[in-house]
Tab-separated table of C-alpha atoms and ligand atoms in Angstrom:
chain	number	residue	atom	x	y	z
W	1	MET	CA	11.449	15.719	8.304
W	2	PRO	CA	13.385	18.183	6.146
W	3	ALA	CA	14.696	15.942	3.345
W	4	THR	CA	12.352	13.259	2.066
W	5	VAL	CA	12.873	11.045	-0.953
W	6	VAL	CA	9.877	9.453	-2.647
W	7	VAL	CA	10.783	6.517	-4.822
W	8	GLY	CA	8.863	4.032	-6.940
W	9	ALA	CA	9.234	0.606	-5.346
W	10	GLN	CA	8.198	-1.492	-8.366
W	11	TRP	CA	8.448	-1.016	-12.141
W	12	GLY	CA	7.050	2.503	-12.251
W	13	ASP	CA	3.556	3.959	-12.509
W	14	GLU	CA	2.918	3.270	-8.829
W	15	GLY	CA	0.997	6.502	-8.399
W	16	LYS	CA	4.003	8.436	-7.127
W	17	GLY	CA	2.573	11.621	-8.615
W	18	LYS	CA	-0.335	11.573	-6.204
W	19	ILE	CA	1.823	10.821	-3.164
W	20	VAL	CA	4.356	13.485	-4.150
W	21	ASP	CA	1.501	15.919	-4.718
W	22	LEU	CA	0.259	15.219	-1.190
W	23	LEU	CA	3.699	15.609	0.399
W	24	ALA	CA	4.512	18.638	-1.754
W	25	GLN	CA	1.736	20.517	-0.007
W	26	GLN	CA	3.913	20.540	3.140
W	27	SER	CA	7.218	21.058	1.287
W	28	ASP	CA	9.164	24.204	0.512
W	29	LEU	CA	11.098	22.847	-2.448
W	30	VAL	CA	10.429	19.882	-4.754
W	31	CYS	CA	13.262	18.325	-6.782
W	32	ARG	CA	13.543	15.848	-9.630
W	33	TYR	CA	16.882	14.035	-9.522
W	34	GLN	CA	16.901	11.690	-12.516
W	35	GLY	CA	15.088	10.754	-15.686
W	36	GLY	CA	13.570	13.024	-18.275
W	37	PRO	CA	10.392	13.178	-20.309
W	38	ASN	CA	10.122	9.382	-20.166
W	39	THR	CA	8.130	9.771	-16.986
W	40	GLY	CA	4.553	10.918	-16.848
W	41	HIS	CA	3.079	11.890	-13.529
W	42	THR	CA	-0.681	12.133	-13.546
W	43	ILE	CA	-2.300	14.312	-10.904
W	44	VAL	CA	-6.009	14.900	-10.632
W	45	VAL	CA	-6.975	18.200	-8.986
W	46	GLY	CA	-10.714	18.850	-9.011
W	47	ASP	CA	-11.832	18.667	-12.638
W	48	GLU	CA	-8.311	19.066	-13.964
W	49	THR	CA	-5.910	16.268	-14.810
W	50	PHE	CA	-2.267	17.251	-15.117
W	51	LYS	CA	0.211	15.057	-16.920
W	52	ILE	CA	3.699	16.309	-16.250
W	53	ARG	CA	6.843	14.868	-17.745
W	54	GLN	CA	9.666	17.253	-17.030
W	55	ILE	CA	8.820	19.695	-14.222
W	56	PRO	CA	8.496	18.346	-10.651
W	57	THR	CA	4.938	17.848	-9.442
W	58	GLY	CA	5.482	20.562	-6.841
W	59	ILE	CA	4.572	23.090	-9.547
W	60	ILE	CA	0.918	22.217	-9.035
W	61	ASN	CA	1.267	23.266	-5.411
W	62	ARG	CA	2.974	26.488	-6.544
W	63	LYS	CA	6.216	25.416	-4.876
W	64	PRO	CA	9.747	26.221	-6.019
W	65	CYS	CA	10.994	23.310	-8.123
W	66	VAL	CA	14.433	21.993	-9.019
W	67	ILE	CA	15.309	19.901	-12.049
W	68	GLY	CA	18.587	18.446	-10.822
W	69	ASN	CA	21.859	17.646	-12.545
W	70	GLY	CA	20.920	13.958	-12.746
W	71	CYS	CA	18.043	14.678	-15.120
W	72	VAL	CA	18.033	14.807	-18.895
W	73	ILE	CA	15.974	17.554	-20.438
W	74	ASP	CA	14.033	17.802	-23.648
W	75	PRO	CA	13.836	21.588	-23.963
W	76	GLU	CA	10.760	21.466	-26.167
W	77	VAL	CA	8.860	19.438	-23.568
W	78	LEU	CA	10.099	21.630	-20.713
W	79	ILE	CA	9.165	24.863	-22.494
W	80	GLY	CA	5.764	23.386	-23.408
W	81	GLU	CA	5.122	22.697	-19.722
W	82	LEU	CA	6.364	26.116	-18.613
W	83	ASP	CA	4.033	27.750	-21.154
W	84	MET	CA	1.123	25.562	-20.118
W	85	PHE	CA	1.509	26.359	-16.420
W	86	GLU	CA	1.947	30.058	-17.102
W	87	GLU	CA	-1.237	30.096	-19.174
W	88	LEU	CA	-3.048	28.374	-16.316
W	89	GLY	CA	-1.810	31.066	-13.926
W	90	TYR	CA	0.819	29.019	-12.080
W	91	PRO	CA	4.039	30.895	-11.287
W	92	THR	CA	7.060	29.355	-13.011
W	93	ASP	CA	9.780	31.844	-12.074
W	94	GLU	CA	10.969	29.460	-9.367
W	95	VAL	CA	11.506	26.495	-11.676
W	96	TYR	CA	15.274	26.057	-11.396
W	97	VAL	CA	17.116	23.928	-13.930
W	98	SER	CA	20.617	22.629	-13.237
W	99	GLY	CA	23.206	23.824	-15.708
W	100	ASN	CA	24.824	20.396	-15.348
W	101	ALA	CA	21.767	18.464	-16.510
W	102	HIS	CA	22.137	17.060	-20.001
W	103	LEU	CA	20.054	18.023	-22.990
W	104	ILE	CA	18.149	15.564	-25.101
W	105	MET	CA	19.059	16.421	-28.673
W	106	PRO	CA	17.027	15.480	-31.760
W	107	TRP	CA	19.490	12.718	-32.647
W	108	HIS	CA	18.911	11.092	-29.257
W	109	VAL	CA	15.242	10.687	-30.065
W	110	ALA	CA	16.019	9.424	-33.573
W	111	ILE	CA	18.588	6.931	-32.269
W	112	ASP	CA	16.283	5.713	-29.465
W	113	GLN	CA	13.583	4.973	-32.044
W	114	ALA	CA	15.899	3.476	-34.646
W	115	SER	CA	17.778	1.324	-32.156
W	116	GLU	CA	14.568	-0.149	-30.755
W	117	ARG	CA	13.455	-0.963	-34.316
W	118	ARG	CA	16.809	-2.565	-35.014
W	119	LEU	CA	16.668	-4.745	-31.891
W	120	GLY	CA	13.402	-6.250	-33.188
W	121	HIS	CA	11.972	-8.798	-30.752
W	122	LEU	CA	14.905	-8.129	-28.389
W	123	ASN	CA	13.861	-4.510	-27.951
W	124	ILE	CA	13.747	-2.913	-24.494
W	125	GLY	CA	10.395	-1.230	-24.998
W	126	THR	CA	11.728	2.233	-24.221
W	127	THR	CA	9.516	5.306	-24.234
W	128	LYS	CA	11.465	6.429	-27.354
W	129	ARG	CA	12.056	9.931	-25.938
W	130	GLY	CA	15.812	9.845	-26.393
W	131	VAL	CA	16.529	9.324	-22.712
W	132	GLY	CA	18.886	6.321	-23.001
W	133	PRO	CA	21.016	7.817	-25.817
W	134	ALA	CA	21.280	11.139	-23.916
W	135	TYR	CA	22.592	9.359	-20.801
W	136	ALA	CA	24.923	7.277	-22.974
W	137	ASP	CA	26.465	10.475	-24.368
W	138	LYS	CA	26.750	11.873	-20.846
W	139	ALA	CA	28.759	8.803	-19.799
W	140	SER	CA	30.834	9.027	-22.994
W	141	ARG	CA	31.534	12.687	-22.157
W	142	ILE	CA	30.184	13.958	-25.444
W	143	GLY	CA	26.847	15.178	-24.111
W	144	ILE	CA	25.552	18.728	-24.403
W	145	ARG	CA	24.637	20.256	-21.074
W	146	VAL	CA	22.006	22.811	-20.208
W	147	GLN	CA	24.716	25.394	-19.403
W	148	ASP	CA	26.046	25.066	-22.962
W	149	VAL	CA	23.009	26.938	-24.252
W	150	LEU	CA	24.140	30.043	-22.372
W	151	ASP	CA	26.869	30.623	-24.943
W	152	PRO	CA	25.662	30.397	-28.563
W	153	LYS	CA	29.210	29.899	-29.833
W	154	ILE	CA	29.907	26.943	-27.558
W	155	LEU	CA	26.469	25.535	-28.284
W	156	ARG	CA	26.985	25.648	-32.057
W	157	GLN	CA	30.448	24.140	-31.709
W	158	LYS	CA	29.208	21.255	-29.595
W	159	ILE	CA	26.306	20.564	-31.940
W	160	GLU	CA	28.712	20.551	-34.875
W	161	ILE	CA	31.082	18.091	-33.159
W	162	ALA	CA	28.206	15.837	-32.134
W	163	LEU	CA	26.599	15.897	-35.579
W	164	ALA	CA	29.820	14.854	-37.287
W	165	GLU	CA	29.502	11.536	-35.475
W	166	LYS	CA	25.744	11.202	-35.031
W	167	ASN	CA	24.940	11.787	-38.677
W	168	LEU	CA	27.312	8.999	-39.688
W	169	TRP	CA	25.667	6.749	-37.151
W	170	LEU	CA	22.165	7.685	-38.278
W	171	THR	CA	22.774	7.345	-41.993
W	172	ARG	CA	25.165	4.380	-42.078
W	173	ILE	CA	23.947	2.213	-39.219
W	174	TYR	CA	20.278	3.084	-38.967
W	175	ASP	CA	19.504	4.193	-42.511
W	176	GLU	CA	17.934	7.406	-41.190
W	177	GLU	CA	18.037	11.011	-42.385
W	178	PRO	CA	20.915	13.196	-41.087
W	179	PHE	CA	20.352	16.435	-39.145
W	180	GLU	CA	21.400	19.870	-40.476
W	181	LEU	CA	23.648	21.930	-38.193
W	182	GLU	CA	21.797	25.140	-39.004
W	183	ASP	CA	18.362	23.692	-38.175
W	184	VAL	CA	19.413	22.219	-34.860
W	185	ALA	CA	21.531	25.206	-33.777
W	186	SER	CA	18.825	27.768	-34.507
W	187	ARG	CA	16.181	25.657	-32.754
W	188	TYR	CA	18.331	25.314	-29.620
W	189	GLU	CA	19.254	29.003	-29.689
W	190	GLN	CA	15.549	29.763	-29.470
W	191	TYR	CA	15.133	27.348	-26.577
W	192	ALA	CA	18.114	29.017	-24.890
W	193	LYS	CA	16.327	32.381	-24.890
W	194	ARG	CA	13.331	30.880	-23.150
W	195	LEU	CA	15.294	28.813	-20.613
W	196	ARG	CA	18.093	31.223	-19.729
W	197	GLY	CA	16.324	32.647	-16.671
W	198	HIS	CA	15.711	29.184	-15.226
W	199	ILE	CA	19.294	27.879	-15.375
W	200	SER	CA	20.754	27.831	-11.872
W	201	ASP	CA	23.209	26.273	-9.441
W	202	THR	CA	20.601	23.879	-8.116
W	203	SER	CA	22.984	22.061	-5.748
W	204	LEU	CA	23.424	25.348	-3.897
W	205	ILE	CA	19.681	26.023	-3.891
W	206	VAL	CA	18.982	22.616	-2.325
W	207	ASP	CA	21.815	22.996	0.163
W	208	GLU	CA	20.635	26.431	1.263
W	209	ALA	CA	17.069	25.207	1.662
W	210	LEU	CA	18.240	22.314	3.855
W	211	ARG	CA	20.497	24.577	5.923
W	212	ALA	CA	17.558	26.879	6.526
W	213	GLY	CA	15.570	23.892	7.859
W	214	ARG	CA	13.150	23.900	4.929
W	215	GLU	CA	11.235	20.815	3.823
W	216	VAL	CA	12.773	19.472	0.634
W	217	LEU	CA	11.089	16.718	-1.320
W	218	PHE	CA	13.008	14.585	-3.818
W	219	GLU	CA	10.655	13.137	-6.356
W	220	GLY	CA	11.823	9.920	-8.013
W	221	ALA	CA	10.760	9.143	-11.555
W	222	GLN	CA	10.552	5.583	-12.907
W	223	ALA	CA	11.319	3.095	-10.150
W	224	THR	CA	13.607	0.683	-8.330
W	225	LEU	CA	13.276	-2.227	-10.749
W	226	LEU	CA	13.973	0.142	-13.645
W	227	ASP	CA	17.177	1.398	-11.984
W	228	LEU	CA	20.196	1.112	-14.272
W	229	ASP	CA	22.252	-0.577	-11.536
W	230	HIS	CA	19.667	-2.349	-9.396
W	231	GLY	CA	16.821	-3.030	-11.808
W	232	THR	CA	16.124	-5.886	-14.161
W	233	TYR	CA	18.913	-5.001	-16.593
W	234	PRO	CA	18.801	-4.569	-19.590
W	235	PHE	CA	15.055	-3.885	-19.281
W	236	VAL	CA	15.686	-0.743	-17.282
W	237	THR	CA	15.928	2.985	-17.738
W	238	SER	CA	19.315	4.693	-18.002
W	239	SER	CA	19.410	6.513	-14.663
W	240	ASN	CA	19.279	5.735	-10.926
W	241	PRO	CA	15.732	6.202	-9.666
W	242	SER	CA	16.550	4.435	-6.374
W	243	SER	CA	17.013	6.690	-3.366
W	244	GLY	CA	20.822	6.981	-3.633
W	245	GLY	CA	20.257	8.788	-6.933
W	246	ALA	CA	18.650	11.668	-5.044
W	247	ALA	CA	22.031	12.631	-3.598
W	248	THR	CA	24.095	12.383	-6.789
W	249	GLY	CA	21.258	13.702	-8.946
W	250	THR	CA	20.886	16.955	-7.026
W	251	GLY	CA	24.377	17.461	-5.645
W	252	ILE	CA	23.934	16.936	-1.907
W	253	GLY	CA	25.586	14.355	0.345
W	254	PRO	CA	23.666	11.169	1.269
W	255	THR	CA	23.823	12.100	4.965
W	256	ARG	CA	21.426	14.971	4.248
W	257	ILE	CA	18.527	12.632	3.466
W	258	ASP	CA	16.225	12.013	6.418
W	259	VAL	CA	13.386	9.807	5.174
W	260	VAL	CA	12.847	7.506	2.215
W	261	ILE	CA	9.268	6.656	1.283
W	262	GLY	CA	8.584	3.890	-1.216
W	263	VAL	CA	5.452	3.924	-3.333
W	264	ALA	CA	3.995	0.595	-4.408
W	265	LYS	CA	0.710	-0.321	-5.984
W	266	ALA	CA	-1.401	-2.906	-4.146
W	267	TYR	CA	-0.673	-5.021	-7.250
W	268	VAL	CA	2.094	-4.625	-9.853
W	269	THR	CA	2.336	-3.272	-13.383
W	270	ARG	CA	5.128	-3.156	-15.871
W	271	VAL	CA	5.446	-1.496	-19.266
W	272	GLY	CA	7.957	-2.638	-21.791
W	273	GLU	CA	9.636	-5.970	-22.044
W	274	GLY	CA	11.371	-8.164	-19.486
W	275	PRO	CA	10.604	-10.891	-16.971
W	276	PHE	CA	7.659	-10.388	-14.630
W	277	PRO	CA	7.089	-13.408	-12.324
W	278	SER	CA	3.739	-12.394	-10.829
W	279	GLU	CA	2.189	-11.349	-14.170
W	280	ILE	CA	-1.439	-12.513	-14.105
W	281	GLU	CA	-2.394	-15.170	-16.603
W	282	GLY	CA	-5.653	-15.037	-18.519
W	283	PRO	CA	-8.598	-12.620	-18.493
W	284	GLU	CA	-8.042	-11.495	-14.884
W	285	GLN	CA	-5.060	-9.491	-16.144
W	286	ASP	CA	-7.380	-7.553	-18.488
W	287	ARG	CA	-9.747	-7.008	-15.582
W	288	VAL	CA	-7.040	-5.504	-13.386
W	289	ARG	CA	-5.844	-3.361	-16.321
W	290	ASP	CA	-9.324	-1.998	-17.017
W	291	LEU	CA	-10.178	-1.440	-13.358
W	292	GLY	CA	-6.851	0.256	-12.691
W	293	GLY	CA	-6.829	2.248	-15.971
W	294	GLU	CA	-3.398	0.796	-16.652
W	295	PHE	CA	-2.431	2.566	-19.839
W	296	GLY	CA	0.786	4.610	-20.116
W	297	THR	CA	0.716	8.389	-19.534
W	298	VAL	CA	3.538	9.034	-21.975
W	299	THR	CA	3.062	6.308	-24.577
W	300	GLY	CA	-0.547	5.194	-24.076
W	301	ARG	CA	0.714	1.591	-24.042
W	302	SER	CA	-1.186	-1.101	-22.148
W	303	ARG	CA	0.631	-1.989	-18.954
W	304	ARG	CA	1.210	-5.615	-18.038
W	305	CYS	CA	-0.485	-6.419	-14.725
W	306	GLY	CA	0.449	-8.814	-11.932
W	307	TRP	CA	-0.384	-9.632	-8.319
W	308	LEU	CA	1.603	-7.932	-5.587
W	309	ASP	CA	5.165	-9.260	-5.533
W	310	LEU	CA	6.620	-9.133	-2.030
W	311	VAL	CA	9.950	-10.610	-3.144
W	312	ALA	CA	10.516	-7.617	-5.410
W	313	LEU	CA	9.198	-5.215	-2.769
W	314	ARG	CA	11.507	-6.678	-0.124
W	315	TYR	CA	14.347	-5.923	-2.527
W	316	ALA	CA	13.100	-2.346	-2.944
W	317	VAL	CA	13.111	-1.963	0.846
W	318	ARG	CA	16.755	-3.061	0.870
W	319	VAL	CA	18.065	-1.122	-2.124
W	320	ASN	CA	16.389	2.148	-1.140
W	321	GLY	CA	16.555	1.834	2.644
W	322	LEU	CA	12.798	2.423	2.759
W	323	ASP	CA	11.529	3.851	6.037
W	324	ARG	CA	7.873	3.830	5.008
W	325	LEU	CA	5.633	2.580	2.281
W	326	ALA	CA	2.681	4.160	0.506
W	327	LEU	CA	0.379	1.495	-0.905
W	328	THR	CA	-1.658	2.898	-3.777
W	329	LYS	CA	-4.723	1.769	-5.740
W	330	LEU	CA	-6.013	-0.580	-3.065
W	331	ASP	CA	-9.502	0.144	-4.437
W	332	VAL	CA	-8.680	-1.694	-7.666
W	333	LEU	CA	-8.542	-4.964	-5.714
W	334	SER	CA	-12.058	-4.394	-4.322
W	335	HIS	CA	-13.482	-6.401	-7.191
W	336	PHE	CA	-11.840	-9.710	-6.364
W	337	ALA	CA	-13.119	-12.430	-4.004
W	338	GLU	CA	-9.572	-13.591	-3.365
W	339	VAL	CA	-6.270	-11.792	-3.800
W	340	PRO	CA	-3.075	-13.775	-4.403
W	341	VAL	CA	0.171	-12.260	-3.137
W	342	CYS	CA	3.563	-13.527	-4.286
W	343	VAL	CA	5.552	-14.265	-1.131
W	344	ARG	CA	8.464	-16.270	-2.540
W	345	TYR	CA	10.002	-17.301	-5.850
W	346	ARG	CA	10.598	-20.905	-6.856
W	347	LEU	CA	13.909	-20.922	-8.712
W	348	PRO	CA	14.803	-23.149	-11.671
W	349	ASP	CA	16.704	-25.535	-9.322
W	350	GLY	CA	13.513	-26.112	-7.309
W	351	THR	CA	14.561	-24.122	-4.235
W	352	GLU	CA	12.407	-21.322	-2.883
W	353	THR	CA	13.581	-17.890	-1.789
W	354	GLU	CA	12.076	-14.736	-0.388
W	355	HIS	CA	15.010	-12.675	-1.666
W	356	PHE	CA	15.253	-11.169	-5.110
W	357	PRO	CA	17.601	-13.362	-7.189
W	358	ALA	CA	21.032	-11.863	-7.736
W	359	HIS	CA	21.510	-13.782	-10.979
W	360	GLN	CA	19.455	-12.894	-14.050
W	361	SER	CA	18.856	-16.519	-15.086
W	362	ASP	CA	17.307	-17.256	-11.705
W	363	PHE	CA	15.053	-14.252	-12.068
W	364	HIS	CA	14.083	-15.132	-15.650
W	365	GLY	CA	13.146	-18.650	-14.564
W	366	ALA	CA	11.492	-17.667	-11.256
W	367	GLU	CA	7.968	-18.954	-10.589
W	368	PRO	CA	5.789	-17.077	-8.105
W	369	VAL	CA	4.714	-18.822	-4.892
W	370	TYR	CA	1.431	-17.270	-3.838
W	371	GLU	CA	-0.377	-16.919	-0.584
W	372	THR	CA	-4.040	-16.210	-1.242
W	373	LEU	CA	-5.680	-13.607	0.968
W	374	ALA	CA	-9.389	-12.958	1.300
W	375	GLY	CA	-10.768	-10.145	-0.847
W	376	TRP	CA	-13.224	-7.552	0.466
W	377	GLU	CA	-15.475	-6.971	-2.558
W	378	GLU	CA	-16.596	-3.586	-1.248
W	379	PRO	CA	-15.845	-0.145	-2.624
W	380	LEU	CA	-13.420	1.920	-0.549
W	381	ASP	CA	-14.553	5.377	-1.589
W	382	GLY	CA	-16.645	5.837	1.561
W	383	CYS	CA	-13.664	5.265	3.863
W	384	SER	CA	-12.274	8.450	5.344
W	385	SER	CA	-9.705	6.741	7.571
W	386	ALA	CA	-7.653	3.553	7.436
W	387	ALA	CA	-9.650	2.239	10.400
W	388	GLU	CA	-12.814	2.370	8.270
W	389	LEU	CA	-11.408	0.036	5.613
W	390	PRO	CA	-13.126	-3.372	5.370
W	391	ALA	CA	-11.479	-5.932	7.689
W	392	ALA	CA	-10.031	-7.943	4.771
W	393	ALA	CA	-8.500	-4.809	3.229
W	394	ARG	CA	-6.913	-3.963	6.575
W	395	ALA	CA	-5.642	-7.534	6.833
W	396	TYR	CA	-4.104	-7.157	3.361
W	397	VAL	CA	-2.215	-4.039	4.408
W	398	ASP	CA	-1.149	-5.625	7.716
W	399	PHE	CA	0.154	-8.645	5.813
W	400	VAL	CA	2.302	-6.475	3.528
W	401	GLU	CA	3.642	-4.563	6.494
W	402	ARG	CA	4.512	-7.722	8.420
W	403	GLU	CA	6.207	-9.406	5.474
W	404	LEU	CA	8.315	-6.350	4.644
W	405	ASP	CA	8.892	-5.059	8.146
W	406	VAL	CA	8.120	-1.538	6.961
W	407	ASP	CA	5.224	0.665	8.063
W	408	VAL	CA	2.551	1.327	5.469
W	409	THR	CA	1.720	4.924	6.312
W	410	LEU	CA	-0.336	5.982	3.293
W	411	ILE	CA	-3.048	4.063	1.451
W	412	GLY	CA	-4.459	5.122	-1.921
W	413	THR	CA	-8.159	4.412	-2.412
W	414	GLY	CA	-9.012	6.348	-5.584
W	415	ALA	CA	-7.752	8.689	-8.286
W	416	GLU	CA	-8.672	11.970	-6.601
W	417	ARG	CA	-6.215	13.991	-4.608
W	418	GLU	CA	-8.197	13.396	-1.408
W	419	SER	CA	-8.270	9.616	-1.752
W	420	VAL	CA	-5.162	8.917	0.307
W	421	LEU	CA	-5.649	7.613	3.826
W	422	THR	CA	-3.006	8.263	6.434
W	423	ARG	CA	-2.111	5.467	8.799
W	424	ALA	CA	-0.140	5.957	12.000
L	1	LIG	P1	13.455	4.576	-21.311
L	1	LIG	O1	13.494	5.131	-19.920
L	1	LIG	O2	12.552	5.346	-22.231
L	1	LIG	O3	14.822	4.335	-21.891
L	1	LIG	O4	12.800	3.109	-21.218
L	1	LIG	C1	13.441	2.043	-20.553
L	1	LIG	C2	12.454	1.194	-19.768
L	1	LIG	O5	11.927	1.941	-18.702
L	1	LIG	C3	11.245	0.712	-20.598
L	1	LIG	O6	10.846	-0.560	-20.152
L	1	LIG	C4	10.183	1.746	-20.256
L	1	LIG	O7	8.893	1.251	-20.471
L	1	LIG	C5	10.494	1.961	-18.788
L	1	LIG	N1	10.042	3.260	-18.304
L	1	LIG	C6	10.613	4.458	-18.502
L	1	LIG	N2	9.912	5.413	-17.877
L	1	LIG	C7	8.902	4.820	-17.249
L	1	LIG	C8	7.855	5.295	-16.395
L	1	LIG	O8	7.724	6.485	-16.072
L	1	LIG	N3	6.995	4.341	-15.936
L	1	LIG	C9	7.125	3.026	-16.226
L	1	LIG	N4	8.080	2.554	-17.010
L	1	LIG	C10	8.967	3.432	-17.506
């Protein structure tokens, strides 16, 4: 199928990197459509582990890559990754960056950090990379775009205008140090020299690839429940990771998208604050965290762990129009004699629902209703096909598929690139 979107179906860190890496091998172009360096895709290839935050994962497969208009870009991070891949011998000349993407400026990072501090116990738990403040400026129409770096005069002017306001904000509201025009302008002029050759009309590149019948992969960062519109607001990111974002974030029409694949872990994790109905209570949560290596790629933070939540996944199926599901990290559940799965929520008024609550108070007060499935207590690393999985593991996958009415076509059974089983 020419245009495929891969989207996180939970709260992020579902192992999208590995699934995208697999699909990228058959793709001609790989695009990011939202988010910035707040993401951290981890891909294990042989002895090497890549952690990429800004460039699409397709780079590892030496594919042309697009960073779409819907992304925000920290030029230092992007240049660091370009340098790293070049040193490793990966071609980077086909990394195309949209001129309409917005730049993360130093004040965005400072404001992200200061605002989280100021919120105290009400903080969002952001990755503190300046992503939210950069999107806020985009919406306020005072952002600085990638194409602005092409003209040093415009760039300096825009930095000057922004600083006049941001420095007041930083010093008076947050009690932080101001930024000097000269420092910021000269730093960004240097970045401009390095990035100039990558700045492109990425909407046209994607359109031409699709017209030529090429396989284009749209790689979501973050996930459905972190979506600014559809996630658990305000504990969300500031962009639209859900599949609709792929169209607006790259500049193609929604009718061009052929397939949407959701990626979900066989359990759930969440970083940052916010309600989490199926969060595991007691030491079993630590066990899942240790077995699954659930520590953030970008921040190193411990992730909160919960049992699979089918109410939330059902919602992800709806919001993204999922055609298929990839279920990752099934091996992590191999250590449990029984595996609870959240099938419904009990709401504060005592009623039960299998649909994600539309009202935040219902979601905040939701209690999970579990169905307990048999565990398999066997390692999965010897399985080379889905048919070879232990019967209870197959029953687990069948159960998910039945409840969601979506085919589970890929199953992750380990960290390595090869550990993904295909299922017809
Ligand atoms: P921000 O995107 O840094 O503004 O953070 C907003 C929320 O999204 C916080 O709860 C973060 O922990 C979460 N978040 C952002 N990026 C990721 C990700 O790649 N994986 C999981 N959570 C993320």
